[in-house]
Coordinates of C-alpha atoms (C1' of nucleotides) in Angstrom, one line a residue:
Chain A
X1 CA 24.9 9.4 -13.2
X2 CA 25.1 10.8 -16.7
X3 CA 23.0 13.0 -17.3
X4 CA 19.6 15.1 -15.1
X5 CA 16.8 12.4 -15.4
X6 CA 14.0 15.1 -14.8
X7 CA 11.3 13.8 -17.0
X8 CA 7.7 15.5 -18.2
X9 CA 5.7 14.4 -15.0
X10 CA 3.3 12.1 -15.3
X11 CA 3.0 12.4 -11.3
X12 CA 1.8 16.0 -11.6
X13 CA -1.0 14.7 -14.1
X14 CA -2.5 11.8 -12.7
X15 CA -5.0 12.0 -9.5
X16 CA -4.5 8.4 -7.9
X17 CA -0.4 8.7 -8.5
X18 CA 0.0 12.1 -7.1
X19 CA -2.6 10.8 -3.7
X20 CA -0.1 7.5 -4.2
X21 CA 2.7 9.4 -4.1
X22 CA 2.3 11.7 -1.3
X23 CA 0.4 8.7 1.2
X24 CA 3.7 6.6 0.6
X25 CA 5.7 9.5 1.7
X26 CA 3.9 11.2 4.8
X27 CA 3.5 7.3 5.9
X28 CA 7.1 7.0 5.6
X29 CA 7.3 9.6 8.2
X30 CA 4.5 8.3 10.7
X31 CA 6.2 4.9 10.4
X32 CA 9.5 6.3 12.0
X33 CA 7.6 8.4 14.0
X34 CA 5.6 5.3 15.7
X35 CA 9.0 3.3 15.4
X36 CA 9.5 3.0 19.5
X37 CA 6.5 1.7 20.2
X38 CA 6.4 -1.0 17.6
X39 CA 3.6 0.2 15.7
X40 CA 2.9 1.6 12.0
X41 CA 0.4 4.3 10.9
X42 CA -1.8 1.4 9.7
X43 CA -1.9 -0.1 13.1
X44 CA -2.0 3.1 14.8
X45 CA -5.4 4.0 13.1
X46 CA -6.9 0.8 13.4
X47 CA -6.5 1.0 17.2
X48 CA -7.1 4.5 17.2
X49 CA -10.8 4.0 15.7
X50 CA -11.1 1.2 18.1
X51 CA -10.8 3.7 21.2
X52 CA -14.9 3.8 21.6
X53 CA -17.0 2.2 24.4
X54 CA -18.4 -0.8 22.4
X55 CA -17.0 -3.7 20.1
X56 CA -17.2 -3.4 16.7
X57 CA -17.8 -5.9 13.6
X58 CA -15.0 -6.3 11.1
X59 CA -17.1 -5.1 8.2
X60 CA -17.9 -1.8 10.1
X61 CA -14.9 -1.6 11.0
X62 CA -13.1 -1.8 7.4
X63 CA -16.0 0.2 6.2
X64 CA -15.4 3.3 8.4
X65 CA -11.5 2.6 7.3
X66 CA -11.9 2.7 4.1
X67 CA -10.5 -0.7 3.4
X68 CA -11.4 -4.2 1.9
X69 CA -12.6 -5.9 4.5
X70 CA -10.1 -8.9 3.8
X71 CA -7.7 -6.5 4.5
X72 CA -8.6 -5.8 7.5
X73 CA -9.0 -9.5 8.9
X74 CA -5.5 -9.4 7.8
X75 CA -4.0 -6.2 9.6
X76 CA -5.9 -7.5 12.3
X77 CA -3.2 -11.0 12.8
X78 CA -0.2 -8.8 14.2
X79 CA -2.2 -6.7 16.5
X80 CA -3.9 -9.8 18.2
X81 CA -1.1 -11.6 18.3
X82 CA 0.8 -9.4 20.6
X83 CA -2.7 -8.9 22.7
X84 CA -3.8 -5.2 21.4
X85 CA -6.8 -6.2 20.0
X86 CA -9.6 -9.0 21.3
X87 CA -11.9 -10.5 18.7
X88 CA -15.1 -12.3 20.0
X89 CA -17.6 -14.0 18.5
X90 CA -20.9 -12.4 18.3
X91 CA -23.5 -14.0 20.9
X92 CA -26.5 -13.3 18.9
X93 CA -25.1 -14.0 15.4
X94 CA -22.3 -16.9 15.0
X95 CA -21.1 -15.2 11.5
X96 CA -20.1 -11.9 13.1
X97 CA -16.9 -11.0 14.7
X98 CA -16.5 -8.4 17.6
X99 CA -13.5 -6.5 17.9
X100 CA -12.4 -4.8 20.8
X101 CA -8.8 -2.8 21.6
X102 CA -7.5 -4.9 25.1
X103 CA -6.2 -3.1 27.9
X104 CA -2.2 -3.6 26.7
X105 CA -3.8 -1.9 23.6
X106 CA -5.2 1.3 25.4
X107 CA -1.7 1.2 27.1
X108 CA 0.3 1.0 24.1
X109 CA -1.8 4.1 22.6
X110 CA -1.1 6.2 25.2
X111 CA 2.5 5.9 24.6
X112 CA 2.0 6.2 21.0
X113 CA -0.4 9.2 21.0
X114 CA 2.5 11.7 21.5
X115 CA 4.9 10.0 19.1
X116 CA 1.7 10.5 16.2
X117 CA 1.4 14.0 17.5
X118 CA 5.2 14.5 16.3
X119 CA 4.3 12.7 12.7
X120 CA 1.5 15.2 12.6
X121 CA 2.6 18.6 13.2
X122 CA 5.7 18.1 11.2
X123 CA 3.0 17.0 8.0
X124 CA 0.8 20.1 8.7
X125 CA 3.1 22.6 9.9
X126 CA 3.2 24.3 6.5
X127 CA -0.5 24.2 6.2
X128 CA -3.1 26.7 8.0
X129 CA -6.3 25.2 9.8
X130 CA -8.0 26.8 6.7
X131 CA -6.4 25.3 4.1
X132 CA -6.8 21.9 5.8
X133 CA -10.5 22.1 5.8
X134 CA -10.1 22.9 1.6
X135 CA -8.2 20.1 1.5
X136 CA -10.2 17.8 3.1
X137 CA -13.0 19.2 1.0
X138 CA -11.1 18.1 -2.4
X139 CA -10.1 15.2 -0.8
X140 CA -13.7 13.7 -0.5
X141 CA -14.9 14.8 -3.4
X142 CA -11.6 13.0 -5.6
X143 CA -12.8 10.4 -3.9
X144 CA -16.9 10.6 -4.8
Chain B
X1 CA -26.4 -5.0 12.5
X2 CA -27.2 -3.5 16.1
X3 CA -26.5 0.4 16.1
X4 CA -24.9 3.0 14.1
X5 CA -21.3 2.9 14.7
X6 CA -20.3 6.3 13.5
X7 CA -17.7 7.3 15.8
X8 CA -15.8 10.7 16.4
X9 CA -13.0 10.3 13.6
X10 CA -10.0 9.9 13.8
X11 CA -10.1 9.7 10.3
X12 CA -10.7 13.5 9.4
X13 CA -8.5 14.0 12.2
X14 CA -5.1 12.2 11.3
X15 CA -3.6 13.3 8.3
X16 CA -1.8 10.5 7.2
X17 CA -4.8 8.8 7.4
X18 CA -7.2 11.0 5.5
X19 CA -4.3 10.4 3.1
X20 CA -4.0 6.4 3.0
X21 CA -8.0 6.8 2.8
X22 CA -8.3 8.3 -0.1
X23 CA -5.3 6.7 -1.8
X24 CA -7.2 3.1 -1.3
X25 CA -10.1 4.8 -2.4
X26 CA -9.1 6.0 -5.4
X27 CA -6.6 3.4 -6.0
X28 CA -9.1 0.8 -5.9
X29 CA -11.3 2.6 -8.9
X30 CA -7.8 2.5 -10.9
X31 CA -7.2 -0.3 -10.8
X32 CA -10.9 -1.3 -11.4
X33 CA -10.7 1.0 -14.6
X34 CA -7.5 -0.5 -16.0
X35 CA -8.5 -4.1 -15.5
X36 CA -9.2 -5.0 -18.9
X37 CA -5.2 -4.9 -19.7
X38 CA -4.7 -6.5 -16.8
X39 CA -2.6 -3.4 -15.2
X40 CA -2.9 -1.8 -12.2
X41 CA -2.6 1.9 -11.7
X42 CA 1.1 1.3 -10.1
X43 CA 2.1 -0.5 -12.6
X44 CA 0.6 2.0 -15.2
X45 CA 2.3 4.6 -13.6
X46 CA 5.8 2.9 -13.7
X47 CA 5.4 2.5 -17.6
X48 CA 4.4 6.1 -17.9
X49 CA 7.0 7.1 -16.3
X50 CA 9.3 5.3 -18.6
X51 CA 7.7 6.6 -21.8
X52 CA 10.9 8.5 -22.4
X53 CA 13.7 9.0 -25.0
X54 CA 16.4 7.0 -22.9
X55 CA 16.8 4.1 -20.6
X56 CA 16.8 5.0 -16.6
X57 CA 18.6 3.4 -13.3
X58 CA 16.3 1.8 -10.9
X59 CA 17.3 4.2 -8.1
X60 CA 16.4 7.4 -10.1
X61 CA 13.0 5.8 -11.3
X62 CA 12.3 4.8 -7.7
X63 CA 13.3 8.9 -6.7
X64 CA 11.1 9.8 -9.5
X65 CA 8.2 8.0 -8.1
X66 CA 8.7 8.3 -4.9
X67 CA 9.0 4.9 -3.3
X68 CA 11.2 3.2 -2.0
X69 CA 13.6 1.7 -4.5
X70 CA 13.6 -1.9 -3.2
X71 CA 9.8 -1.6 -3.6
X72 CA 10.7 -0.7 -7.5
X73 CA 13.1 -3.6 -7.9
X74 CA 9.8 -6.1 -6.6
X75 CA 7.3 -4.1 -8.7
X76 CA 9.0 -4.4 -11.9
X77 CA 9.6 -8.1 -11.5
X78 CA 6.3 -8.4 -13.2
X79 CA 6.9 -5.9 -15.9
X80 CA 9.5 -8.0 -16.7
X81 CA 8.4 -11.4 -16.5
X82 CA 5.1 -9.9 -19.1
X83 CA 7.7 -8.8 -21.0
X84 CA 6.6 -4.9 -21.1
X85 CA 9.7 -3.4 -19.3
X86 CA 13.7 -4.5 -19.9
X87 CA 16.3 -4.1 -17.9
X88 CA 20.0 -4.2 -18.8
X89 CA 23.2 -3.5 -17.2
X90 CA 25.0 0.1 -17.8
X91 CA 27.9 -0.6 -20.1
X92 CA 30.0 1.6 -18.3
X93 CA 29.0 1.2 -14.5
X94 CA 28.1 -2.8 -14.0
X95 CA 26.6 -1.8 -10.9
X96 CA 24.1 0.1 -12.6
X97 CA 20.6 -1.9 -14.6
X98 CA 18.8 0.6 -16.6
X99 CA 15.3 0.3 -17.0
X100 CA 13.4 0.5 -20.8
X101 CA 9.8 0.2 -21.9
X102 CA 10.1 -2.5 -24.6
X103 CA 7.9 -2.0 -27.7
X104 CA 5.0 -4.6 -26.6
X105 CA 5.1 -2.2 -23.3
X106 CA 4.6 0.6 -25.4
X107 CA 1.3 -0.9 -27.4
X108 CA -0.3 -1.9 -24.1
X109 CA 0.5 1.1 -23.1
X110 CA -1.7 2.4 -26.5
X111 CA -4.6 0.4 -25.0
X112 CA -4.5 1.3 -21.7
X113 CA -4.4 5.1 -22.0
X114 CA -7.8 5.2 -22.6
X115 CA -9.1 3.3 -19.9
X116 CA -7.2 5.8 -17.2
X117 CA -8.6 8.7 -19.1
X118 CA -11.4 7.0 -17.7
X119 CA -11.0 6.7 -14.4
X120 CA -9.3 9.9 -14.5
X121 CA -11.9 12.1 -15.6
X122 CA -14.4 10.5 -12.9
X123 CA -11.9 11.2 -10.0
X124 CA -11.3 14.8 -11.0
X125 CA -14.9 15.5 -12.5
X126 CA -16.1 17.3 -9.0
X127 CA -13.0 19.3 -8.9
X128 CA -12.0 22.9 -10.9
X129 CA -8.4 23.1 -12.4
X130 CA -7.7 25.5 -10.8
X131 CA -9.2 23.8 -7.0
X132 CA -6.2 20.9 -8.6
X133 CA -3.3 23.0 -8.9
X134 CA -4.3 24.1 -5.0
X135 CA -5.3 20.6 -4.1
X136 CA -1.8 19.9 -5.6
X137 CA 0.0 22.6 -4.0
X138 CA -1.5 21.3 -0.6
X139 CA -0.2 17.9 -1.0
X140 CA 3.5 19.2 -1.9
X141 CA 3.2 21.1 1.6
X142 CA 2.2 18.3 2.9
X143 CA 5.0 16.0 2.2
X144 CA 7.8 18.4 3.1
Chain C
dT1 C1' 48.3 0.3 -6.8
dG2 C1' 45.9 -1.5 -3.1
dA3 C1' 42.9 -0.9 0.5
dA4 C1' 39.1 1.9 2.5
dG5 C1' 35.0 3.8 1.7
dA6 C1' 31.1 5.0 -1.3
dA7 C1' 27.5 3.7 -4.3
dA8 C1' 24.0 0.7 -6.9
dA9 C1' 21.2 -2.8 -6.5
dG10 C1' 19.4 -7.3 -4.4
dT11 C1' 17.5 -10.2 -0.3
dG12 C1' 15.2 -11.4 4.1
dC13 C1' 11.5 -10.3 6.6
dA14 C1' 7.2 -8.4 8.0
dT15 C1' 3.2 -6.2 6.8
dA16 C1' -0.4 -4.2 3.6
dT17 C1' -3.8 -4.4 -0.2
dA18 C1' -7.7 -6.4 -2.6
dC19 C1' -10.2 -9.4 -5.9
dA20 C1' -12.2 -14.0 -6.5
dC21 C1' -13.8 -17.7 -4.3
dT22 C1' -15.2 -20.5 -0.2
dT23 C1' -17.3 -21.6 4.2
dA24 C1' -20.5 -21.2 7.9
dG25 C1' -24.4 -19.4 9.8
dA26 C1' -29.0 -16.7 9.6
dT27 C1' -33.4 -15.7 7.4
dG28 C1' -37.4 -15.6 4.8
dA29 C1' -40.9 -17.5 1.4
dG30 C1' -43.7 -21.2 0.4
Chain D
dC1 C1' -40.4 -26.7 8.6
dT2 C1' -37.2 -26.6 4.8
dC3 C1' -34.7 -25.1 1.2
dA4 C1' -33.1 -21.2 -1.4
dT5 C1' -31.0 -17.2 -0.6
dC6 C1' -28.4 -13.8 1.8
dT7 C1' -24.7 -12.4 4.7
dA8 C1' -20.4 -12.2 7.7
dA9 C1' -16.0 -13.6 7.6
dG10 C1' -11.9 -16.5 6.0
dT11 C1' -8.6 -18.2 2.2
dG12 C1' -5.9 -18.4 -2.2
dT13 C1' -3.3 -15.8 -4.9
dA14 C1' -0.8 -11.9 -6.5
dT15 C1' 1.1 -7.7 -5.9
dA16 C1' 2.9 -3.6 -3.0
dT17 C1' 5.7 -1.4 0.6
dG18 C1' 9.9 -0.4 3.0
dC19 C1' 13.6 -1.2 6.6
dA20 C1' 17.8 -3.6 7.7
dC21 C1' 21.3 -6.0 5.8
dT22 C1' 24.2 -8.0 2.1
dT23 C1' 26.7 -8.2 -2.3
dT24 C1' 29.0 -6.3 -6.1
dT25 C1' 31.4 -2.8 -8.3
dC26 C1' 33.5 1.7 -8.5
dT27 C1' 36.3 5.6 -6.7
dT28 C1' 39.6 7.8 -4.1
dC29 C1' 43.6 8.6 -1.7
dA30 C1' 47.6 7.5 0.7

DNA sequence: TGAAGAAAAGTGCATATACACTTAGATGAG
DNA sequence: CTCATCTAAGTGTATATGCACTTTTCTTCA
């Protein structure tokens, strides 16, 4: 390499690359972190939100994870075919699809609970419980 | 719909999540923004970042944005194929294909300015510069 | 100088992301 | 009751993401 590539950052200016940026990184990290139990951060969350007493509709569901809901249908495939995740057709409305976490699922989380926990500390060990809250603050209102 | 599904959140909770979130989120008006010249904000950001004096190797661009660079070899695929980005082998390592903006990159590039501005300002609009460079300061803690 | 090892980049595979459009089922106005 | 409309979800298409592995080229050292 000839020469020190360090260019005027355009990363430092722009909101979406900088959030880009820094998701793609600290998911790197949950990714490894989840690596053992077969799972990404993506799939973690999903099944995480799923931990609750009742089923819940897809668009609900993709609403309260802040993804296109044809997304979700989508991230949905792998965790049903290997049995973490149930979908059933709603008795009352034939449109609506039910989604529940299966037992193997609840299993699987337990396993993967600590594994997050790792991931997690390591991404806010540098941070005080403060400064979290801030940052959660600007966080929702970049994105309002 | 039956009930309100609020449930406790994992989502404020996990911050890799909270992350991915607000990437989509903010992603998704980016993209929305940039839409007339048919960009999207990753691709927009990998031509900024190439608005530069000299040509760069794929693995220090992919450094530079920080993603993965096999991901940056697939992304620029359609640069190339549009014509707005050219890559040519280093004369004096073959190994080596350094990355240029070609002038027709450069002009759409003209155009599409603009539009981020756009979708810039509206993202940052609830947010001091000063509440940035600690939103900004955060994130760097965050990835480390 | 020739072979071992390093380094740059590409490929195979699996998953994620979302817009535009389609399909199937519910619902409400006349 | 029926048809127009709405609504929940799926599909087509294109792009993004990154790990594991491969290929090509360069470098180093014995």
């Amino acid at each position: 390499m000839k020469r020190d590539y360090t260019y005027s950052d355009f990363n430092t200016l722009c909101a979406c690359q900088a959030l880009r940026k820094s998701a793609r990184t600290v998911t790197r990290r949950y990714n490894a972190a989840l690596k053992p139990v077969g799972l990404n951060i993506g799939q973690f969350t999903t099944l995480a939100s799923l931990l609750r007493p009742d089923s819940v509709p897809i668009s609900v569901l993709a609403e309260q994870l802040g993804m296109d809901r044809t997304t979700l249908t989508r991230d949905l495939k792998p965790l049903e075919r290997r049995g973490l995740v149930v979908s059933l057709s709603d008795a009352e409305d034939a449109r609506q699809r039910n989604i529940t976490i299966s037992d193997r699922g609840r299993e699987l989380m337990k396993r993967a609970a600590p594994l997050w926990e790792i991931a997690q500390e390591k991404t806010k060990k540098n941070i005080s419980d403060e400064q979290w809250t801030d940052f959660r603050a600007e966080l929702t209102k970049l994105t309002h």
